Each structure stands twice: as structure tokens, then as C-alpha cells.
mmCIF file of C-alpha atoms in Angstrom:
data_model
loop_
_atom_site.group_PDB
_atom_site.id
_atom_site.type_symbol
_atom_site.label_atom_id
_atom_site.label_comp_id
_atom_site.label_asym_id
_atom_site.label_seq_id
_atom_site.Cartn_x
_atom_site.Cartn_y
_atom_site.Cartn_z
ATOM 1 C CA MET J 36 118.935 -22.782 106.147
ATOM 2 C CA VAL J 37 119.005 -23.240 102.475
ATOM 3 C CA ASP J 38 115.787 -24.149 100.595
ATOM 4 C CA VAL J 39 115.997 -27.429 98.781
ATOM 5 C CA VAL J 40 114.275 -27.487 95.416
ATOM 6 C CA ASP J 41 115.427 -30.999 94.235
ATOM 7 C CA GLY J 42 115.004 -33.373 97.327
ATOM 8 C CA GLY J 43 118.825 -33.496 97.585
ATOM 9 C CA ASN J 44 121.402 -32.519 99.968
ATOM 10 C CA ALA J 45 120.041 -29.903 102.291
ATOM 11 C CA THR J 46 123.387 -27.950 102.192
ATOM 12 C CA SER J 47 123.139 -27.354 98.644
ATOM 13 C CA THR J 48 123.523 -23.771 97.626
ATOM 14 C CA PHE J 49 121.330 -24.256 94.434
ATOM 15 C CA THR J 50 118.102 -22.453 95.595
ATOM 16 C CA ASP J 51 116.662 -21.960 92.146
ATOM 17 C CA THR J 52 118.294 -24.464 89.765
ATOM 18 C CA LEU J 53 117.863 -28.292 89.889
ATOM 19 C CA ASP J 54 121.387 -29.695 90.657
ATOM 20 C CA GLY J 55 120.606 -33.445 91.647
ATOM 21 C CA GLY J 56 121.549 -32.520 95.320
ATOM 22 C CA ASN J 57 125.127 -31.383 94.703
ATOM 23 C CA ALA J 58 126.433 -29.766 97.843
ATOM 24 C CA PHE J 59 129.273 -28.112 96.042
ATOM 25 C CA THR J 60 129.094 -24.207 96.857
ATOM 26 C CA ILE J 61 129.167 -22.217 93.629
ATOM 27 C CA TYR J 62 130.100 -18.782 94.833
ATOM 28 C CA GLY J 63 129.480 -15.597 92.794
ATOM 29 C CA PRO J 64 132.253 -13.846 90.770
ATOM 30 C CA GLY J 65 135.044 -12.148 92.725
ATOM 31 C CA LEU J 66 134.808 -8.460 91.476
ATOM 32 C CA VAL J 67 137.406 -5.624 91.486
ATOM 33 C CA PRO J 68 136.083 -2.378 90.108
ATOM 34 C CA VAL J 69 138.784 -0.118 88.410
ATOM 35 C CA PRO J 70 137.369 3.520 88.310
ATOM 36 C CA SER J 71 140.003 5.092 86.036
ATOM 37 C CA MET J 72 140.795 5.227 82.223
ATOM 38 C CA ASP J 73 142.925 2.247 82.311
ATOM 39 C CA PRO J 74 142.300 2.246 79.318
ATOM 40 C CA VAL J 75 138.548 2.682 80.388
ATOM 41 C CA PRO J 76 136.745 2.185 83.715
ATOM 42 C CA HIS J 77 136.189 -1.674 83.950
ATOM 43 C CA VAL J 78 135.680 -4.578 86.479
ATOM 44 C CA GLU J 79 138.187 -7.313 86.776
ATOM 45 C CA ILE J 80 136.556 -10.759 87.437
ATOM 46 C CA THR J 81 137.498 -13.970 88.834
ATOM 47 C CA LEU J 82 135.467 -17.126 89.165
ATOM 48 C CA ASP J 83 137.392 -19.952 91.110
ATOM 49 C CA THR J 84 134.534 -22.304 91.682
ATOM 50 C CA VAL J 85 132.417 -23.879 88.896
ATOM 51 C CA VAL J 86 129.675 -26.543 88.820
ATOM 52 C CA PRO J 87 130.955 -30.012 88.754
ATOM 53 C CA GLY J 88 131.177 -31.240 85.024
ATOM 54 C CA THR J 89 131.652 -27.626 83.590
ATOM 55 C CA VAL J 90 133.530 -27.353 80.375
ATOM 56 C CA THR J 91 132.489 -23.756 79.211
ATOM 57 C CA ALA J 92 130.722 -20.860 80.818
ATOM 58 C CA THR J 93 129.139 -17.409 80.013
ATOM 59 C CA LEU J 94 129.149 -14.497 82.224
ATOM 60 C CA TYR J 95 126.053 -12.046 82.468
ATOM 61 C CA ARG J 96 126.050 -8.427 83.625
ATOM 62 C CA ILE J 97 122.761 -7.264 85.106
ATOM 63 C CA GLN J 98 121.746 -3.742 85.613
ATOM 64 C CA ASP J 99 118.325 -1.934 85.427
ATOM 65 C CA ASP J 100 116.492 -5.046 84.787
ATOM 66 C CA ARG J 101 118.685 -5.601 81.610
ATOM 67 C CA THR J 102 120.777 -8.753 81.166
ATOM 68 C CA MET J 103 123.734 -8.665 78.731
ATOM 69 C CA ARG J 104 126.617 -11.020 78.108
ATOM 70 C CA VAL J 105 129.859 -9.872 79.110
ATOM 71 C CA ARG J 106 132.089 -9.132 76.135
ATOM 72 C CA GLY J 107 134.951 -11.801 75.816
ATOM 73 C CA LEU J 108 133.264 -14.004 78.371
ATOM 74 C CA VAL J 109 130.903 -15.962 76.226
ATOM 75 C CA ASN J 110 131.268 -19.812 76.056
ATOM 76 C CA VAL J 111 134.775 -19.558 77.363
ATOM 77 C CA PRO J 112 136.741 -22.640 78.674
ATOM 78 C CA ALA J 113 135.987 -22.817 82.322
ATOM 79 C CA ALA J 114 137.011 -26.129 83.877
ATOM 80 C CA GLY J 115 138.815 -25.084 87.108
ATOM 81 C CA GLY J 116 137.536 -21.663 86.789
ATOM 82 C CA PHE J 117 137.944 -18.603 84.585
ATOM 83 C CA GLY J 118 138.206 -14.884 84.702
ATOM 84 C CA GLY J 119 138.406 -11.893 82.589
ATOM 85 C CA ILE J 120 137.729 -8.020 82.223
ATOM 86 C CA ASP J 121 134.391 -6.331 81.650
ATOM 87 C CA THR J 122 135.046 -3.068 79.897
ATOM 88 C CA GLU J 123 131.475 -2.197 79.647
ATOM 89 C CA PRO J 124 130.004 -1.789 83.152
ATOM 90 C CA PRO J 125 127.839 1.163 84.087
ATOM 91 C CA LEU J 126 129.339 4.103 85.836
ATOM 92 C CA GLN J 127 128.297 5.070 89.443
ATOM 93 C CA GLN J 128 125.550 2.506 89.464
ATOM 94 C CA THR J 129 125.218 -0.953 91.369
ATOM 95 C CA VAL J 130 125.862 -3.819 88.718
ATOM 96 C CA SER J 131 125.322 -7.448 89.274
ATOM 97 C CA TYR J 132 127.216 -10.308 87.723
ATOM 98 C CA ARG J 133 126.526 -14.181 87.404
ATOM 99 C CA ALA J 134 127.793 -17.091 85.446
ATOM 100 C CA GLU J 135 125.964 -19.910 83.680
ATOM 101 C CA TYR J 136 127.858 -23.141 83.276
ATOM 102 C CA PHE J 137 127.674 -25.725 80.497
ATOM 103 C CA ASP J 138 128.975 -29.239 80.035
ATOM 104 C CA VAL J 139 130.901 -30.921 77.248
ATOM 105 C CA ASN J 140 127.506 -31.137 75.134
ATOM 106 C CA GLY J 141 126.720 -27.457 75.643
ATOM 107 C CA VAL J 142 123.960 -28.387 78.005
ATOM 108 C CA SER J 143 123.297 -25.867 80.852
ATOM 109 C CA LEU J 144 124.269 -26.934 84.251
ATOM 110 C CA GLY J 145 122.646 -23.810 86.008
ATOM 111 C CA PHE J 146 123.980 -20.534 87.470
ATOM 112 C CA GLY J 147 126.242 -19.579 90.161
ATOM 113 C CA GLU J 148 125.461 -17.184 92.732
ATOM 114 C CA THR J 149 125.318 -13.221 92.107
ATOM 115 C CA SER J 150 127.953 -10.794 93.076
ATOM 116 C CA ASP J 151 127.400 -6.989 93.134
ATOM 117 C CA THR J 152 130.012 -4.112 92.411
ATOM 118 C CA TYR J 153 130.188 -0.350 91.918
ATOM 119 C CA VAL J 154 132.430 1.525 89.471
ATOM 120 C CA ASP J 155 132.838 5.103 91.145
ATOM 121 C CA TYR J 156 133.960 6.917 88.001
ATOM 122 C CA ALA J 157 132.474 10.426 87.563
ATOM 123 C CA GLY J 158 132.221 11.402 83.898
ATOM 124 C CA THR J 159 131.511 10.218 80.325
ATOM 125 C CA VAL J 160 133.395 7.681 78.496
ATOM 126 C CA ILE J 161 133.205 6.628 74.880
ATOM 127 C CA HIS J 162 135.058 3.678 73.382
ATOM 128 C CA GLN J 163 135.222 1.178 70.645
ATOM 129 C CA PRO J 164 133.696 -2.000 72.039
ATOM 130 C CA ILE J 165 135.703 -4.370 69.964
ATOM 131 C CA ASP J 166 138.962 -2.699 71.099
ATOM 132 C CA PRO J 167 138.550 -1.122 74.573
ATOM 133 C CA SER J 168 142.133 0.334 74.247
ATOM 134 C CA ARG J 169 140.372 2.898 71.936
ATOM 135 C CA GLY J 170 138.623 5.142 74.248
ATOM 136 C CA VAL J 171 138.467 8.749 75.700
ATOM 137 C CA SER J 172 136.930 10.684 78.527
ATOM 138 C CA VAL J 173 134.721 13.624 77.294
ATOM 139 C CA LEU J 174 132.751 16.472 78.527
ATOM 140 C CA LEU J 175 129.165 16.317 77.303
ATOM 141 C CA ALA J 176 128.012 19.535 75.482
ATOM 142 C CA GLN J 177 124.923 21.698 76.691
ATOM 143 C CA GLY J 178 121.942 20.216 75.212
ATOM 144 C CA ALA J 179 123.338 16.685 74.681
ATOM 145 C CA ALA J 180 120.624 13.907 74.907
ATOM 146 C CA LYS J 181 118.202 16.786 75.410
ATOM 147 C CA THR J 182 115.441 14.909 73.433
ATOM 148 C CA LEU J 183 114.986 11.037 73.585
ATOM 149 C CA SER J 184 112.710 9.306 71.277
ATOM 150 C CA ARG J 185 111.946 5.472 70.952
ATOM 151 C CA PRO J 186 109.515 5.310 68.228
ATOM 152 C CA PHE J 187 106.784 2.578 67.623
ATOM 153 C CA GLU J 188 107.388 0.635 64.418
ATOM 154 C CA GLY J 189 104.321 -0.220 62.395
ATOM 155 C CA GLU J 190 101.592 1.364 60.078
ATOM 156 C CA VAL J 191 98.016 2.120 60.114
ATOM 157 C CA ILE J 192 95.817 0.257 57.731
ATOM 158 C CA LYS J 193 92.198 0.437 56.805
ATOM 159 C CA PRO J 194 90.715 -3.148 56.234
ATOM 160 C CA ILE J 195 87.807 -3.591 53.845
ATOM 161 C CA GLY J 196 84.563 -3.089 55.774
ATOM 162 C CA ARG J 197 86.082 -1.252 58.671
ATOM 163 C CA SER J 198 85.281 2.478 59.226
ATOM 164 C CA VAL J 199 88.167 2.813 61.733
ATOM 165 C CA PRO J 200 91.814 1.986 60.706
ATOM 166 C CA VAL J 201 93.720 -0.641 62.436
ATOM 167 C CA TYR J 202 97.312 -0.284 63.704
ATOM 168 C CA ILE J 203 99.722 -3.124 63.104
ATOM 169 C CA GLY J 204 103.075 -2.832 64.821
ATOM 170 C CA THR J 205 106.211 -4.733 65.545
ATOM 171 C CA GLY J 206 107.032 -3.037 68.732
ATOM 172 C CA ARG J 207 109.411 -0.059 69.738
ATOM 173 C CA SER J 208 112.836 0.397 68.342
ATOM 174 C CA GLY J 209 115.731 1.614 70.407
ATOM 175 C CA LEU J 210 116.505 5.187 70.798
ATOM 176 C CA GLU J 211 116.652 7.251 67.633
ATOM 177 C CA ASP J 212 118.203 10.840 66.650
ATOM 178 C CA ILE J 213 120.468 10.785 69.554
ATOM 179 C CA ASN J 214 122.715 13.632 70.064
ATOM 180 C CA VAL J 215 125.684 13.256 72.276
ATOM 181 C CA ASP J 216 127.807 16.165 71.278
ATOM 182 C CA CYS J 217 131.048 16.354 73.389
ATOM 183 C CA VAL J 218 134.360 18.130 73.845
ATOM 184 C CA THR J 219 137.780 17.000 74.186
ATOM 185 C CA PHE J 220 140.332 19.536 75.533
ATOM 186 C CA THR J 221 143.656 18.190 74.618
ATOM 187 C CA ALA J 222 145.472 17.028 71.470
ATOM 188 C CA GLU J 223 145.958 13.519 73.025
ATOM 189 C CA ASP J 224 142.310 13.139 73.915
ATOM 190 C CA ALA J 225 141.204 14.314 70.400
ATOM 191 C CA ALA J 226 143.688 11.595 68.996
ATOM 192 C CA ARG J 227 142.020 9.015 71.230
ATOM 193 C CA MET J 228 138.561 10.018 70.204
ATOM 194 C CA SER J 229 139.487 9.815 66.500
ATOM 195 C CA SER J 230 141.036 6.364 67.195
ATOM 196 C CA VAL J 231 137.643 5.241 68.226
ATOM 197 C CA PHE J 232 136.452 5.362 64.734
ATOM 198 C CA GLY J 233 139.642 4.431 63.073
ATOM 199 C CA GLY J 234 141.921 5.815 60.344
ATOM 200 C CA TYR J 235 143.268 4.830 56.965
ATOM 201 C CA ASP J 236 145.425 2.145 55.629
ATOM 202 C CA GLY J 237 143.724 -0.967 57.151
ATOM 203 C CA ASP J 238 142.794 0.886 60.546
ATOM 204 C CA GLU J 239 139.154 0.214 60.033
ATOM 205 C CA GLN J 240 136.758 0.384 62.937
ATOM 206 C CA LEU J 241 133.044 -0.042 63.611
ATOM 207 C CA PRO J 242 130.957 2.928 63.625
ATOM 208 C CA VAL J 243 129.272 1.427 66.693
ATOM 209 C CA VAL J 244 130.466 2.975 70.075
ATOM 210 C CA CYS J 245 129.857 2.170 73.644
ATOM 211 C CA PHE J 246 128.559 5.221 75.508
ATOM 212 C CA ARG J 247 128.471 5.461 79.430
ATOM 213 C CA SER J 248 128.000 8.419 81.639
ATOM 214 C CA SER J 249 127.731 8.993 85.466
ATOM 215 C CA LEU J 250 125.509 11.968 84.506
ATOM 216 C CA PRO J 251 121.659 11.890 84.662
ATOM 217 C CA THR J 252 121.378 11.837 80.932
ATOM 218 C CA GLY J 253 118.306 9.595 80.591
ATOM 219 C CA LEU J 254 120.199 7.427 78.269
ATOM 220 C CA PRO J 255 120.660 3.483 79.145
ATOM 221 C CA ALA J 256 123.449 3.125 81.609
ATOM 222 C CA VAL J 257 125.488 1.184 78.973
ATOM 223 C CA MET J 258 124.429 2.246 75.569
ATOM 224 C CA PHE J 259 125.679 1.189 72.021
ATOM 225 C CA MET J 260 125.037 3.714 69.347
ATOM 226 C CA VAL J 261 126.024 3.808 65.706
ATOM 227 C CA VAL J 262 127.629 7.088 64.744
ATOM 228 C CA PRO J 263 127.567 7.085 60.807
ATOM 229 C CA LYS J 264 128.982 10.674 60.525
ATOM 230 C CA PRO J 265 131.258 11.565 63.401
ATOM 231 C CA ALA J 266 132.569 15.279 62.934
ATOM 232 C CA ALA J 267 135.045 17.441 64.699
ATOM 233 C CA GLU J 268 135.352 21.148 64.713
ATOM 234 C CA PRO J 269 137.347 23.609 66.843
ATOM 235 C CA TYR J 270 135.939 24.696 70.157
ATOM 236 C CA ALA J 271 137.251 28.239 70.560
ATOM 237 C CA TYR J 272 135.106 28.897 73.744
ATOM 238 C CA ALA J 273 137.189 26.271 75.642
ATOM 239 C CA GLY J 274 139.901 28.761 76.021
ATOM 240 C CA GLY J 275 142.415 26.551 74.325
ATOM 241 C CA GLU J 276 143.732 25.789 70.979
ATOM 242 C CA GLU J 277 143.474 22.081 71.309
ATOM 243 C CA ALA J 278 139.837 21.859 72.372
ATOM 244 C CA VAL J 279 137.676 20.158 69.815
ATOM 245 C CA MET J 280 133.790 19.801 69.692
ATOM 246 C CA TRP J 281 132.627 16.382 68.537
ATOM 247 C CA ARG J 282 129.271 16.192 66.689
ATOM 248 C CA LEU J 283 128.138 12.735 67.468
ATOM 249 C CA SER J 284 124.649 11.747 66.291
ATOM 250 C CA GLY J 285 123.138 8.350 65.707
ATOM 251 C CA GLN J 286 120.909 5.692 67.154
ATOM 252 C CA GLU J 287 120.761 3.017 69.625
ATOM 253 C CA VAL J 288 121.737 -0.487 68.321
ATOM 254 C CA ALA J 289 122.628 -3.903 69.687
ATOM 255 C CA PRO J 290 126.079 -4.340 70.822
ATOM 256 C CA PRO J 291 128.515 -6.090 68.511
ATOM 257 C CA VAL J 292 128.789 -9.847 68.899
ATOM 258 C CA GLU J 293 129.945 -10.074 72.562
ATOM 259 C CA GLY J 294 132.325 -13.039 71.789
ATOM 260 C CA ILE J 295 134.539 -10.598 69.628
ATOM 261 C CA VAL J 296 136.961 -8.353 71.456
ATOM 262 C CA ARG J 297 140.662 -7.352 71.591
ATOM 263 C CA PRO J 298 141.441 -8.618 75.044
ATOM 264 C CA LEU J 299 143.380 -6.377 77.449
ATOM 265 C CA LEU J 300 144.903 -9.284 79.084
ATOM 266 C CA ALA J 301 146.214 -11.898 76.585
ATOM 267 C CA TYR J 302 148.804 -14.638 76.432
ATOM 268 C CA SER J 303 151.076 -12.072 74.706
ATOM 269 C CA SER J 304 150.734 -10.048 77.941
ATOM 270 C CA LEU J 305 152.409 -12.873 79.783
ATOM 271 C CA GLU J 306 155.046 -13.412 76.911
ATOM 272 C CA ASN J 307 156.022 -9.675 77.280
ATOM 273 C CA ALA J 308 156.239 -9.974 81.011
ATOM 274 C CA TYR J 309 158.405 -13.106 81.099
ATOM 275 C CA ALA J 310 161.485 -14.092 79.381
ATOM 276 C CA THR J 311 160.583 -17.792 78.760
ATOM 277 C CA TYR J 312 157.707 -20.134 79.198
ATOM 278 C CA ALA J 313 159.432 -21.774 81.955
ATOM 279 C CA ASP J 314 159.370 -18.330 83.896
ATOM 280 C CA ILE J 315 155.630 -18.093 83.117
ATOM 281 C CA GLU J 316 155.083 -21.722 84.699
ATOM 282 C CA GLY J 317 157.344 -20.804 87.644
ATOM 283 C CA ALA J 318 155.323 -17.480 88.346
ATOM 284 C CA TYR J 319 151.766 -19.207 88.822
ATOM 285 C CA LEU J 320 150.298 -22.302 90.522
ATOM 286 C CA THR J 321 147.465 -22.569 88.155
ATOM 287 C CA TYR J 322 146.331 -21.357 84.733
ATOM 288 C CA LEU J 323 143.598 -19.577 86.452
ATOM 289 C CA ASP J 324 146.323 -17.518 88.404
ATOM 290 C CA ALA J 325 148.007 -16.515 85.095
ATOM 291 C CA GLU J 326 144.648 -15.770 83.337
ATOM 292 C CA THR J 327 143.553 -13.398 86.339
ATOM 293 C CA ASP J 328 147.046 -11.717 86.642
ATOM 294 C CA PHE J 329 145.188 -8.352 85.600
ATOM 295 C CA ASP J 330 148.243 -6.208 86.706
ATOM 296 C CA LEU J 331 149.597 -7.387 83.221
ATOM 297 C CA ALA J 332 146.635 -6.227 81.471
ATOM 298 C CA GLY J 333 147.849 -4.182 78.409
ATOM 299 C CA ALA J 334 151.490 -5.352 78.518
#
């Protein structure tokens, strides 16, 4: 029996959104976790039912009581369904997803149902949020994230006529003075870590990285941190000439704008997989089928 909150059709699946009695079932996202460096652990997402009248949609990821918009799936065209890849899910923790739907005027039509998944990847991954193809799996150094500090921002003042000072603050900041020193063991992984921060001749990247780990570090499950001075040094104790110790220190910041990303599955992926546009049309029944052919991601 579904609760009715709007006096409408009792078969409505909208239990917490006023929907005018629409009995159309809005299922949660279809989720496929990919626990491998392909190029980073991710979740493939498909939504094939939307609220009638939907023009655009935004997908949200919910974990540890924190709600974040999924990168690349913000205000996307959604009439008939939509899909994409979340390259920033937490590792070895249950995570939930749900979509919010909007009409042609940008007015919210409510949320669909929630779906859960679990990315069973053991390890620590650092990648460039704007370009998830730039990522690497690392070994955290001993003492990494040993001390965690979230200071309060404010000052103590002494008003005239008061014998005891008054604290005036603006709340707590994110984590500061974070140390996530780590090791790569091969020349290939060292190159991947270097690419996270970019190079020369137009290969500029943000100093903000996405950090995820299955280890009990005490850090947020999905943390964005600015690393203004990444440094590399030989790591002789690893028993190999290619091992590198990466000195990564910085502070927690908000993620880069979630609408900006270099997609793993783009139209160019279809162009590279098929000889002609007619071949593309013949391979898929709907645009959604093409948009969610995740086997072509990275092509």
C-alpha cells in the first residue's frame, strides 16, 4: 500500500513529493559498479523512466549524510531517460543515488526513487576530477592522515563594557594541513600520478584532486583537496628503482564545478566504434541505448 500525500491516485509511487496524483512509476537509477582502474573505480548509471514533462535532470549521490551532485550529470537533457558514469563514488561503502527532474522552465518536478550500490575496490585512488582518465592507485605511506584538523574560523573580541571577551565566528572550515603521502611502484604509475597534476605546453590541470580510499583513514569517503606543491622523491626502501614517494599536503576544498568533466563516454566514442552515422543508428533502438553503451567508454 502506497501512502498518498496529494489526494491523487493511490497507486502513485510518489510518497514524499506532490505529484498531482500521477500513477507513473519513477524507478531509481539502474546502477552497475565497476571496481577496477578503468580508468578509476566508478558506477555506470541508467535512468530509463522519468517524471512526465521532464526536460532536464540532475543526479545526486548520497553517502554518510552528505549529498553531492554527480559530476557530468547536472542539468542534463533527460526527456526519455538519461545515463552517465560517476567516477567519484566511495570505495567499499554503500552509496545511494536519486534523480531530481525539471520541466522546460527549470521548475522541479520532484525526485525519483533511490537506488543503492557498493564499489568493492580495496585500495587508495587519486585522480583529476575534471579528467578522470588521469588517475592512479597508490599505497598510502605510514603516518598519512595521522592528524586531522577542522579549525573554527573566527576571532575573539572584547566589546566595550564587557569584562569577558566574545567569540565571533563563521563556523568550521574543511580539513586543513592534510598529509596523504603515498608511493607508486612502477614508472607507469609514476607517470599517471604526474599526469594528475599536468605538465608543460598547455597541459595545465587543476591542483585539486579527488581522494578515495577503502582504508579507515578518518578522511571523508570522497574528499577533494588542493595540493599546491606536489613533490616526488625516490623511494629506495621499496626495493625497486622505479618506486617514488609522493609528498602530497594540502587542505580540503569544495569540488570543482560538477557540470564540468571530460566524459569517458562521448559522441566521439561512438564515432570511433562505428564507420558511419547510419551504422550508429542501426546499432541502437533509442538515443538512451547509445548514451548508456558503457562498453565503449574511453574508445
